[in-house]
CSV table of C-alpha atoms in Angstrom, one decimal:
chain,number,residue,atom,x,y,z
A,112,MET,CA,-41.6,9.0,-12.7
A,113,ALA,CA,-39.6,10.6,-15.9
A,114,PHE,CA,-40.0,12.5,-18.7
A,115,PRO,CA,-42.9,12.5,-20.7
A,116,ILE,CA,-45.1,10.8,-17.8
A,117,THR,CA,-44.6,13.3,-15.3
A,118,ARG,CA,-43.9,17.0,-16.5
A,119,PRO,CA,-43.7,19.3,-13.7
A,120,ARG,CA,-44.4,22.2,-15.6
A,121,ARG,CA,-48.2,20.9,-16.1
A,122,LEU,CA,-49.0,22.4,-12.9
A,123,ARG,CA,-47.7,25.8,-13.9
A,124,VAL,CA,-49.6,26.5,-16.7
A,125,LYS,CA,-53.0,28.9,-15.0
A,126,GLU,CA,-52.0,31.2,-12.1
A,127,ASN,CA,-55.2,30.6,-10.1
A,128,ILE,CA,-54.0,26.2,-11.0
A,129,ARG,CA,-50.1,28.1,-9.8
A,130,ARG,CA,-52.4,29.8,-7.2
A,131,LEU,CA,-54.0,26.3,-5.8
A,132,VAL,CA,-50.2,24.5,-5.8
A,133,ARG,CA,-48.9,27.3,-4.0
A,134,GLU,CA,-46.3,26.6,-0.9
A,135,THR,CA,-45.8,29.7,0.1
A,136,CYS,CA,-48.9,33.1,0.9
A,137,LEU,CA,-47.4,35.8,2.4
A,138,THR,CA,-50.4,37.8,4.2
A,139,VAL,CA,-50.7,41.1,6.3
A,140,ASP,CA,-50.9,38.9,8.9
A,141,ASP,CA,-46.8,38.2,8.4
A,142,LEU,CA,-45.7,41.9,8.9
A,143,ILE,CA,-44.9,44.4,11.4
A,144,TYR,CA,-43.8,48.3,11.2
A,145,PRO,CA,-41.1,49.5,11.7
A,146,LEU,CA,-41.8,54.3,13.6
A,147,PHE,CA,-38.9,56.5,14.5
A,148,VAL,CA,-40.8,59.1,17.0
A,149,THR,CA,-39.6,62.0,17.9
A,150,HIS,CA,-40.0,64.8,20.8
A,151,GLY,CA,-42.5,67.8,19.0
A,152,ARG,CA,-44.8,68.5,17.4
A,153,GLY,CA,-46.2,68.2,13.4
A,154,ILE,CA,-42.9,66.8,12.8
A,155,GLN,CA,-41.8,64.8,9.8
A,156,ASN,CA,-38.6,64.4,8.6
A,157,PRO,CA,-37.5,62.5,6.1
A,158,VAL,CA,-34.9,59.7,6.5
A,159,GLU,CA,-32.8,60.2,4.2
A,160,ALA,CA,-31.2,56.8,3.3
A,161,MET,CA,-35.0,55.7,3.4
A,162,PRO,CA,-37.3,57.1,1.7
A,163,GLY,CA,-40.7,56.8,2.6
A,164,VAL,CA,-39.4,56.3,6.4
A,165,TYR,CA,-39.5,59.2,8.7
A,166,ASN,CA,-38.5,59.8,12.3
A,167,LEU,CA,-42.5,60.6,13.8
A,168,SER,CA,-43.8,63.6,16.2
A,169,PRO,CA,-46.4,61.8,18.5
A,170,ASP,CA,-49.4,64.0,17.2
A,171,MET,CA,-47.9,62.7,13.3
A,172,LEU,CA,-47.3,58.8,14.5
A,173,LEU,CA,-50.9,58.2,15.1
A,174,GLU,CA,-51.4,59.3,11.8
A,175,GLU,CA,-48.9,57.1,10.4
A,176,ALA,CA,-51.0,54.4,12.9
A,177,ALA,CA,-54.7,55.5,11.4
A,178,ARG,CA,-53.1,54.6,8.3
A,179,VAL,CA,-51.7,51.1,9.2
A,180,VAL,CA,-55.3,50.2,11.2
A,181,ASP,CA,-56.7,50.7,8.1
A,182,LEU,CA,-54.3,48.5,5.9
A,183,GLY,CA,-54.9,45.7,8.6
A,184,ILE,CA,-51.1,45.6,9.7
A,185,PRO,CA,-51.4,43.6,12.8
A,186,GLY,CA,-48.8,45.3,14.5
A,187,ILE,CA,-45.3,48.0,14.7
A,188,LEU,CA,-42.6,48.8,16.2
A,189,LEU,CA,-41.5,51.3,17.9
A,190,PHE,CA,-38.2,53.1,18.2
A,191,GLY,CA,-37.3,56.5,20.1
A,192,ILE,CA,-35.0,59.5,19.1
A,193,PRO,CA,-34.6,61.6,23.0
A,194,ARG,CA,-34.8,65.2,24.1
A,195,GLU,CA,-31.4,64.6,25.3
A,196,LYS,CA,-28.7,61.8,25.4
A,197,ASP,CA,-26.7,61.0,28.2
A,198,GLU,CA,-24.1,58.7,29.6
A,199,THR,CA,-26.3,56.2,31.8
A,200,ALA,CA,-29.8,56.3,28.7
A,201,ARG,CA,-32.1,58.1,31.2
A,202,GLU,CA,-34.6,58.7,29.0
A,203,ALA,CA,-35.1,55.0,28.2
A,204,TYR,CA,-36.2,54.5,31.4
A,205,ASP,CA,-38.0,57.7,32.1
A,206,ASP,CA,-42.5,57.6,32.4
A,207,GLU,CA,-42.1,60.5,30.6
A,208,GLY,CA,-40.0,59.5,27.4
A,209,ILE,CA,-41.0,59.8,24.1
A,210,VAL,CA,-41.5,56.2,23.6
A,211,GLN,CA,-43.3,56.4,26.6
A,212,GLN,CA,-45.8,59.2,25.9
A,213,ALA,CA,-45.9,57.5,22.4
A,214,VAL,CA,-47.8,53.8,23.5
A,215,ARG,CA,-49.8,55.8,25.3
A,216,ALA,CA,-51.4,57.8,23.3
A,217,ILE,CA,-51.4,55.3,20.5
A,218,LYS,CA,-53.2,52.5,23.6
A,219,LYS,CA,-55.1,55.3,23.3
A,220,GLU,CA,-57.0,55.7,19.9
A,221,PHE,CA,-55.6,52.4,18.4
A,222,PRO,CA,-56.4,49.8,21.2
A,223,GLU,CA,-56.1,47.0,19.5
A,224,LEU,CA,-53.6,47.6,17.4
A,225,VAL,CA,-50.0,45.8,19.3
A,226,VAL,CA,-47.6,47.8,20.0
A,227,ILE,CA,-43.8,46.3,21.0
A,228,THR,CA,-41.3,48.3,22.0
A,229,ASP,CA,-38.0,48.0,21.0
A,230,VAL,CA,-36.1,47.5,24.8
A,231,CYS,CA,-32.1,49.2,23.5
A,232,LEU,CA,-29.7,51.8,25.1
A,233,CYS,CA,-27.9,52.9,22.1
A,234,GLU,CA,-30.1,55.7,21.3
A,235,TYR,CA,-30.6,57.4,24.3
A,236,THR,CA,-26.2,56.6,25.4
A,237,SER,CA,-24.5,59.6,24.6
A,238,HIS,CA,-22.0,57.2,23.0
A,239,GLY,CA,-23.9,55.1,21.3
A,240,HIS,CA,-23.5,51.8,22.3
A,241,CYS,CA,-26.0,49.6,23.7
A,242,GLY,CA,-25.2,49.6,27.4
A,243,VAL,CA,-23.1,50.9,30.6
A,244,VAL,CA,-19.3,51.4,29.3
A,245,GLU,CA,-16.7,52.2,32.1
A,246,GLN,CA,-13.1,52.9,30.9
A,247,GLY,CA,-13.7,52.0,27.0
A,248,ARG,CA,-15.8,48.6,27.6
A,249,ILE,CA,-19.5,47.7,27.5
A,250,LEU,CA,-20.1,46.0,30.5
A,251,ASN,CA,-22.6,43.4,30.4
A,252,ASP,CA,-24.2,43.1,34.2
A,253,PRO,CA,-24.5,46.9,35.3
A,254,THR,CA,-26.4,47.2,31.6
A,255,LEU,CA,-28.9,44.2,32.8
A,256,GLU,CA,-30.7,47.2,35.7
A,257,LEU,CA,-31.2,50.3,32.8
A,258,LEU,CA,-32.6,47.5,29.8
A,259,ALA,CA,-35.8,45.7,32.7
A,260,ARG,CA,-36.4,49.3,33.8
A,261,THR,CA,-36.7,50.4,30.3
A,262,ALA,CA,-39.2,47.6,29.8
A,263,LEU,CA,-41.2,48.0,33.1
A,264,SER,CA,-42.0,52.1,32.0
A,265,HIS,CA,-42.5,50.5,28.7
A,266,ALA,CA,-45.1,48.1,30.3
A,267,ARG,CA,-46.4,50.3,32.1
A,268,ALA,CA,-47.4,53.0,29.4
A,269,GLY,CA,-49.0,50.3,27.8
A,270,ALA,CA,-47.3,48.1,25.1
A,271,ASP,CA,-47.9,44.9,24.5
A,272,MET,CA,-44.5,43.2,24.2
A,273,VAL,CA,-40.7,44.6,24.6
A,274,ALA,CA,-38.5,43.2,22.6
A,275,PRO,CA,-34.5,43.6,23.6
A,276,SER,CA,-32.5,44.0,20.6
A,277,ASP,CA,-29.2,44.9,23.5
A,278,MET,CA,-27.4,41.2,22.5
A,279,MET,CA,-26.2,41.5,26.4
A,280,ASP,CA,-25.8,37.8,28.3
A,281,GLY,CA,-29.8,37.6,30.0
A,282,ARG,CA,-31.3,40.6,30.1
A,283,VAL,CA,-34.5,38.6,29.0
A,284,ALA,CA,-34.9,36.9,32.3
A,285,ALA,CA,-33.4,40.6,33.6
A,286,ILE,CA,-36.5,42.0,32.1
A,287,ARG,CA,-39.0,38.7,32.4
A,288,ARG,CA,-38.3,39.1,35.5
A,289,ALA,CA,-38.9,42.8,36.6
A,290,LEU,CA,-42.4,42.0,34.5
A,291,ASP,CA,-43.6,39.5,37.0
A,292,GLU,CA,-42.0,40.8,39.9
A,293,ALA,CA,-44.3,44.7,38.9
A,294,GLY,CA,-47.8,42.1,38.2
A,295,TYR,CA,-47.2,42.6,33.9
A,296,GLN,CA,-46.9,38.2,33.2
A,297,ASP,CA,-49.2,38.9,30.3
A,298,VAL,CA,-46.7,41.8,29.0
A,299,SER,CA,-44.7,39.3,25.7
A,300,ILE,CA,-40.8,39.5,25.0
A,301,MET,CA,-39.6,39.1,21.5
A,302,SER,CA,-36.3,38.8,21.6
A,303,TYR,CA,-33.4,39.7,19.3
A,304,ALA,CA,-32.0,36.7,20.0
A,305,ALA,CA,-29.6,36.2,17.3
A,306,LYS,CA,-28.7,39.9,15.8
A,307,TYR,CA,-25.0,39.9,14.0
A,308,ALA,CA,-22.7,42.5,14.0
A,309,SER,CA,-23.8,43.9,10.4
A,310,ALA,CA,-22.9,45.8,7.8
A,311,TYR,CA,-27.1,46.6,6.7
A,312,TYR,CA,-28.3,49.0,9.8
A,313,GLY,CA,-26.5,51.9,8.2
A,314,PRO,CA,-29.4,53.6,7.5
A,315,PHE,CA,-30.7,52.4,10.7
A,316,ARG,CA,-28.4,54.2,13.2
A,317,GLU,CA,-28.5,57.4,10.3
A,318,ALA,CA,-32.4,56.9,11.1
A,319,VAL,CA,-32.0,57.1,15.6
A,320,GLY,CA,-28.8,59.1,15.2
A,321,SER,CA,-27.3,55.9,17.2
A,322,ALA,CA,-24.1,55.3,15.6
A,323,PRO,CA,-21.0,54.0,18.0
A,324,GLN,CA,-18.8,56.9,18.8
A,325,PHE,CA,-15.7,55.1,19.9
A,326,GLY,CA,-15.0,50.9,18.8
A,327,ASP,CA,-17.7,48.5,17.1
A,328,ARG,CA,-20.2,46.8,18.6
A,329,ARG,CA,-19.3,43.7,17.4
A,330,SER,CA,-17.7,42.2,21.6
A,331,TYR,CA,-21.6,41.8,21.7
A,332,GLN,CA,-24.0,41.4,18.9
A,333,MET,CA,-22.5,37.8,16.7
A,334,ASP,CA,-19.9,37.7,14.1
A,335,PRO,CA,-22.0,37.1,10.9
A,336,PRO,CA,-19.8,33.9,10.3
A,337,ASN,CA,-20.7,32.1,13.1
A,338,ALA,CA,-24.1,29.7,13.0
A,339,ARG,CA,-24.0,26.9,16.2
A,340,GLU,CA,-24.0,30.1,18.0
A,341,ALA,CA,-27.2,31.1,17.1
A,342,LEU,CA,-28.1,27.8,17.7
A,343,ARG,CA,-27.4,29.1,21.1
A,344,GLU,CA,-28.5,32.0,21.3
A,345,ILE,CA,-31.7,31.5,20.2
A,346,ALA,CA,-31.9,27.8,23.8
A,347,LEU,CA,-30.4,30.8,26.0
A,348,ASP,CA,-33.2,33.2,25.5
A,349,ILE,CA,-36.5,30.6,25.0
A,350,GLU,CA,-35.2,28.9,28.2
A,351,GLU,CA,-35.1,32.6,29.7
A,352,GLY,CA,-38.5,33.6,28.7
A,353,ALA,CA,-38.5,35.4,25.3
A,354,ASP,CA,-42.2,34.1,24.3
A,355,ILE,CA,-40.3,34.7,20.3
A,356,ILE,CA,-37.4,34.8,18.4
A,357,MET,CA,-36.0,36.5,15.8
A,358,VAL,CA,-32.8,36.5,13.7
A,359,LYS,CA,-32.1,39.6,13.1
A,360,PRO,CA,-30.7,40.9,9.7
A,361,ALA,CA,-33.2,38.5,7.0
A,362,LEU,CA,-31.8,38.6,4.1
A,363,ALA,CA,-27.6,37.7,4.2
A,364,TYR,CA,-29.3,34.8,7.3
A,365,LEU,CA,-32.0,32.5,5.8
A,366,ASP,CA,-30.0,30.2,6.6
A,367,ILE,CA,-30.1,30.5,9.7
A,368,VAL,CA,-34.0,30.9,9.7
A,369,ARG,CA,-34.2,28.3,8.4
A,370,GLN,CA,-32.1,26.2,11.3
A,371,ALA,CA,-33.3,28.2,13.8
A,372,ARG,CA,-37.9,26.6,12.7
A,373,ASP,CA,-36.2,23.0,12.6
A,374,ALA,CA,-34.8,24.1,16.1
A,375,PHE,CA,-37.5,24.8,18.3
A,376,ASN,CA,-41.3,25.3,18.1
A,377,TYR,CA,-41.0,29.0,18.7
A,378,PRO,CA,-42.6,31.4,16.6
A,379,VAL,CA,-39.7,33.3,14.4
A,380,ALA,CA,-39.1,36.8,13.7
A,381,VAL,CA,-37.0,38.3,11.3
A,382,TYR,CA,-35.9,41.6,11.3
A,383,ASN,CA,-36.4,42.9,6.7
A,384,VAL,CA,-33.5,46.3,7.8
A,385,SER,CA,-32.7,49.5,7.0
A,386,GLY,CA,-29.9,48.3,3.6
A,387,GLU,CA,-31.6,45.5,3.1
A,388,TYR,CA,-35.0,48.2,3.0
A,389,ALA,CA,-32.2,51.0,0.7
A,390,MET,CA,-31.0,49.0,-1.5
A,391,VAL,CA,-34.4,47.8,-2.9
A,392,LYS,CA,-35.3,51.5,-3.1
A,393,ALA,CA,-31.8,53.0,-4.4
A,394,ALA,CA,-32.4,50.3,-7.6
A,395,ALA,CA,-36.4,50.9,-7.7
A,396,LEU,CA,-35.9,54.5,-7.8
A,397,ARG,CA,-33.1,54.0,-10.5
A,398,GLY,CA,-35.4,51.6,-13.2
A,399,TRP,CA,-33.3,48.7,-11.8
A,400,ILE,CA,-35.8,46.7,-10.6
A,401,ASP,CA,-39.1,46.3,-10.7
A,402,GLU,CA,-40.1,46.9,-7.0
A,403,ARG,CA,-43.1,45.6,-5.8
A,404,ARG,CA,-41.9,42.4,-7.8
A,405,VAL,CA,-38.5,42.2,-5.8
A,406,VAL,CA,-40.0,43.4,-3.2
A,407,LEU,CA,-42.9,40.0,-2.7
A,408,GLU,CA,-40.0,37.5,-3.3
A,409,THR,CA,-37.9,38.6,-1.1
A,410,LEU,CA,-40.8,38.3,1.4
A,411,THR,CA,-42.1,35.9,0.5
A,412,GLY,CA,-38.3,33.3,0.5
A,413,MET,CA,-38.3,35.0,4.3
A,414,LYS,CA,-41.0,33.6,5.2
A,415,ARG,CA,-40.5,30.1,3.1
A,416,ALA,CA,-37.2,29.7,5.0
A,417,GLY,CA,-39.2,29.5,8.1
A,418,ALA,CA,-40.4,33.1,10.0
A,419,ASP,CA,-43.8,33.3,11.3
A,420,ILE,CA,-43.4,37.3,11.0
A,421,ILE,CA,-41.5,40.1,9.3
A,422,ILE,CA,-40.6,43.6,10.8
A,423,THR,CA,-40.5,45.7,7.4
A,424,TYR,CA,-40.6,49.0,6.8
A,425,HIS,CA,-42.3,47.5,2.8
A,426,ALA,CA,-44.9,46.5,5.5
A,427,LYS,CA,-48.0,49.1,4.4
A,428,ASP,CA,-46.9,49.0,0.3
A,429,VAL,CA,-46.8,45.5,0.9
A,430,ALA,CA,-50.5,45.7,2.9
A,431,ARG,CA,-51.6,47.1,-0.1
A,432,TRP,CA,-50.0,44.9,-2.5
A,433,LEU,CA,-51.5,41.7,-1.4
A,434,ARG,CA,-55.2,43.9,-1.0
A,435,GLU,CA,-54.9,45.5,-4.6
A,436,GLY,CA,-54.4,41.1,-5.3
């Protein structure tokens, strides 16, 4: 029926009415908090381009994990900063590597906190690429063995979930096979299934020192204009054994999130990446925007688009704001 019989504004008159008819509700249960861990003790080095984000030594990481648990955030995603980088990313799959040490320490103190580990080589290689390099080419198949070894090392340390972010073909199958053969059938895989070659990653690369030393990552990460290709990538990862699929970045790819949600009956994660975070922080620090409202609106939009899980550097702030009501 048309106006004046139908008046949609009636359901917007009062806050409690708006609450009753609200279609999408962001909760702390939706959040994963990314953390960066580095060698040493008492280290809390700020990431200049990401206010509020730090590279933490394992002892400081435990203090941060305690805050995460206190806020009710269900999980964290760990990235490691090695002592040394080399051509074959040896610390990535070293059982005494920085991520492996951090996982053991966190699971000992906070066994119920879900610990997810990023599985990639770019933080650990001297050339900054996500795979084995030979004569300037990133080799797919030789990289799979190193990724599987890395995931298996994380599982031995106690990781609940591994998250391959490299975008090599076949890496989910290689990791699933390695985990299962070693008896880690219960360790799940959250695949960076549709990861685009995005300009939004800049601040992250500062945080972990992973910028490529030559070329770029467009030969393995996805071309931003492509949507149908994302659905093919997601379907392949599911077929290979992914338990959760991820779209990265989030903000400029919410159409991909919606298509993934409509096409696949699997949990969908999004990564609210460093560049998205940094833009909001920069504008908020200058007083140009209301940070709380913008962040909550942005993350609600990600959930409305179809995301079940939101990986975000805003997670602690959001958990506090949701608790405050």
